[in-house]
C-alpha angles and dihedrals in degrees: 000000000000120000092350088286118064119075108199125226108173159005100242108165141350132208143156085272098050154297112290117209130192096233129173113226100227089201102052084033081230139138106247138173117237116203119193107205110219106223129222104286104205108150113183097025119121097280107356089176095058087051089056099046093044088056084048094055103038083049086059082050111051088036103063085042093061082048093072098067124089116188131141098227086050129081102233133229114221099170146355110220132164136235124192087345082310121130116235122184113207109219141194102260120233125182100224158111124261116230088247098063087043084053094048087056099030100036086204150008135214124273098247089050084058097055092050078051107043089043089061095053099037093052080055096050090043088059094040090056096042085062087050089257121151119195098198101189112055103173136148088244086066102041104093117204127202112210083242087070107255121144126211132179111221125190105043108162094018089089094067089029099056090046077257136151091024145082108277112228083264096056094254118142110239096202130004111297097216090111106044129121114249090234077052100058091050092068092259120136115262124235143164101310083046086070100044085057091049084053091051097050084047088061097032082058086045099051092032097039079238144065120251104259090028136224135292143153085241098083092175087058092054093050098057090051085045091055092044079066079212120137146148118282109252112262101194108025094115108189096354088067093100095042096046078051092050089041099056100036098148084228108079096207091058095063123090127260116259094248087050085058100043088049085055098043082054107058097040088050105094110180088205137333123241132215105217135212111255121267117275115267097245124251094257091045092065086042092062093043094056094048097044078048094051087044087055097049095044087050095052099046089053082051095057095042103048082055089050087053095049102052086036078058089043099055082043091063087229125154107290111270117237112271116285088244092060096051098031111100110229120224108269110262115252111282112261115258111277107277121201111288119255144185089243099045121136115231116246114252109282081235096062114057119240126294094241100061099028095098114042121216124292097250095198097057091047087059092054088038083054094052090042097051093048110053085038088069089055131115097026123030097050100167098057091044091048089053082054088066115083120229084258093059094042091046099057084034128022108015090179138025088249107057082050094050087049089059104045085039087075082055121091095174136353128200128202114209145164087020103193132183097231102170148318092356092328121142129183125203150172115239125181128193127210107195125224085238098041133273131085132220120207112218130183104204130176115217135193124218133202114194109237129173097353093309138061140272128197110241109188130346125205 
């Protein structure tokens, strides 16, 4: 029993920072984790005790700070207790599989299951942030991951709080330094950006099979090749490839903000994609088609009474009727493209319909003229782009305005180029981004629009 309060059930994980139990919390009447923090062990060093009891102390700390942040793609900290002068941090329970251990039978994902996954820990990261939280040790053994698909980030605060994640006073690694930011492995103090490069190198690993300076028993030589800030391109990374760059500039003040990331993870995440039904033949369309139908009809019973006449004249021995082709009405010719109205202009025949709704739009051209309308409002006219994407659209990649607004804001220009029907309401296009701090990346993306309201809305983009 642990505080007097939590009943434990189970080992249910290990790690350099503790020992984590499946306990019951006999209050609550609740399943929790328990996670037992291991203290610095230094026996011989100048107070030893003091170093001990500082830990101790920093560990309550950090503890009940992490407490104070609620997110769903977070584990969250509901108390920090102590057992036998050991800190214990008492944890929202998941059954679940790290990513580690998904990487370790996979090898690797692709590259659109990394960004779900990588949306749900960066819009924790983003909150955590917001609340001047820094997590300090991003890592795949500490993304925690539901067979219905949900990602949560656990340990934020242990990191700091366990002595983790940093160089010790004697130059030894406590953790494995993978994952580090290059500013990190200098001896330098993580932040926030820190944390958007350790998120990088988690997906990097998870799109690669690797991470991006790789591994080694020899911690003090990965260092160093994590302070270089020099890696491989990644080779696999699909549409995430110019965001993995952004995230692991060597220069922390080039990456992105966490939000910024979140808000880009968003919108390249897709859940599924759905073929849709084709558009409705407009109202006028299926007009036209029944009166070209009854024209045809008529034309076709004349015909056959005018032949009727002729072989009744014949068996009659009157004078020959006049050919067939000379009586038989002929189907009136299609009506001339419409010309510029005038004063003097003629009316069409009643039988033929008027000039201006005799040939529908071209829907195809409708589709590219949708595309082309839309990215020509962004940068700058947010509001009226964000109302061309469906609920469907906003929902798998910008849940809010301002998730949306975060995104484009990193864009100084875009340009639209090579737009191609490619398919039921599908349309392909070319799309390059000029960034507000330099630099432009070239993407060929594939988009779905649903008429609504006489235009059309993109549905889903790939």
């Amino acid at each position: 029993m642990i505080a007097e309060r939590y009943q434990l059930l189970e080992r249910i994980g290990a790690g350099a920072m503790g020992v984590v139990w499946k306990a019951e919390d006999q209050r609550l009447d609740r399943v929790v984790a328990l996670k037992e923090l291991i203290l610095p062990h230094t026996p011989g060093a100048p107070d030893a005790a003091g170093l001990v009891a500082e830990a101790s102390a920093r560990a309550m700390r950090e503890g009940r700070i992490a407490a104070k942040l609620t997110h769903p793609s977070a584990i969250t900290v509901f108390d920090v207790v102590t057992d036998n002068d050991r800190p214990v941090l008492v944890m929202e329970y998941l059954p679940s599989t790290s990513l580690a251990e998904v990487l370790a039978r996979r090898g690797r994902l692709g590259a659109e299951e990394v960004a779900a996954i990588g949306a749900q820990i960066a819009a924790a990261l983003a909150a955590a942030h917001e609340s001047g939280i820094v997590h300090r040790d991003v890592k795949p053994a500490n993304v925690l991951m539901s067979d219905d698909g949900v990602a949560k980030l656990s340990d934020f605060g242990i990191s700091r709080a366990a002595g983790d994640g940093t160089l010790t006073a004697t130059g030894v690694v406590a953790g494995t330094p993978a994952y580090f930011a290059p500013e990190v492995a200098r001896g330098e103090d993580a932040d926030s950006r820190s944390d958007v490069f350790s998120l990088g190198a988690t997906m990097y690993h998870a799109v690669e099979g690797a991470p991006p300076f790789g591994v080694g028993d020899n911690q003090i030589a990965l260092l160093y090749r994590v302070a270089t800030g020099e890696f491989p391109p990644p080779e696999h990374a699909g549409p995430l490839h110019g965001l993995l760059t952004r995230m692991l500039d060597a220069d922390p003040a080039a990456r992105p903000e966490m939000a910024a990331v979140a808000a880009e993870l968003a919108l390249i995440t897709e859940a599924k994609t759905v073929q849709l039904a084709p558009a409705a033949v407009p109202e006028g369309g299926r007009s036209r088609l029944r009166l070209i139908l009854a024209v045809c009809v008529v034309v076709l019973l004349i015909a056959g009474g005018v032949v009727a006449v002729v072989l009744m004249n014949r068996g009659g021995e009157t004078p020959e009727v006049p050919p067939v082709a000379q009586s038989t009405p002929q189907p009136a010719p299609p009506p001339p493209p419409p010309a510029p109205e005038t004063s003097a202009s003629t009316p069409p025949p009643s039988s033929a319909p008027p000039a201006s709704s005799s040939a529908p739009p071209d829907p195809a051209e409708a589709l590219r003229t949708a595309v082309s309308d839309y990215y020509a409002l962004l940068p700058g006219n947010l509001e009226t782009a964000y109302g061309l994407l469906s609920d469907r659209m906003k929902q798998a990649r910008a849940p809010s305005f301002g998730s949306y607004a975060a995104f484009w804001g990193q864009m100084s220009a875009v340009q639209v180029s090579d737009i191609s029907v490619t398919g039921n309401n599908t349309v392909s296009a070319t799309v390059v981004y000029t960034r507000s701090g330099g630099g432009t990346e070239r993407e060929r993306h594939t988009y779905t629009l649903v008429p609504s309201g006489g235009k059309w809305l993109i549905d889903s983009q790939q």
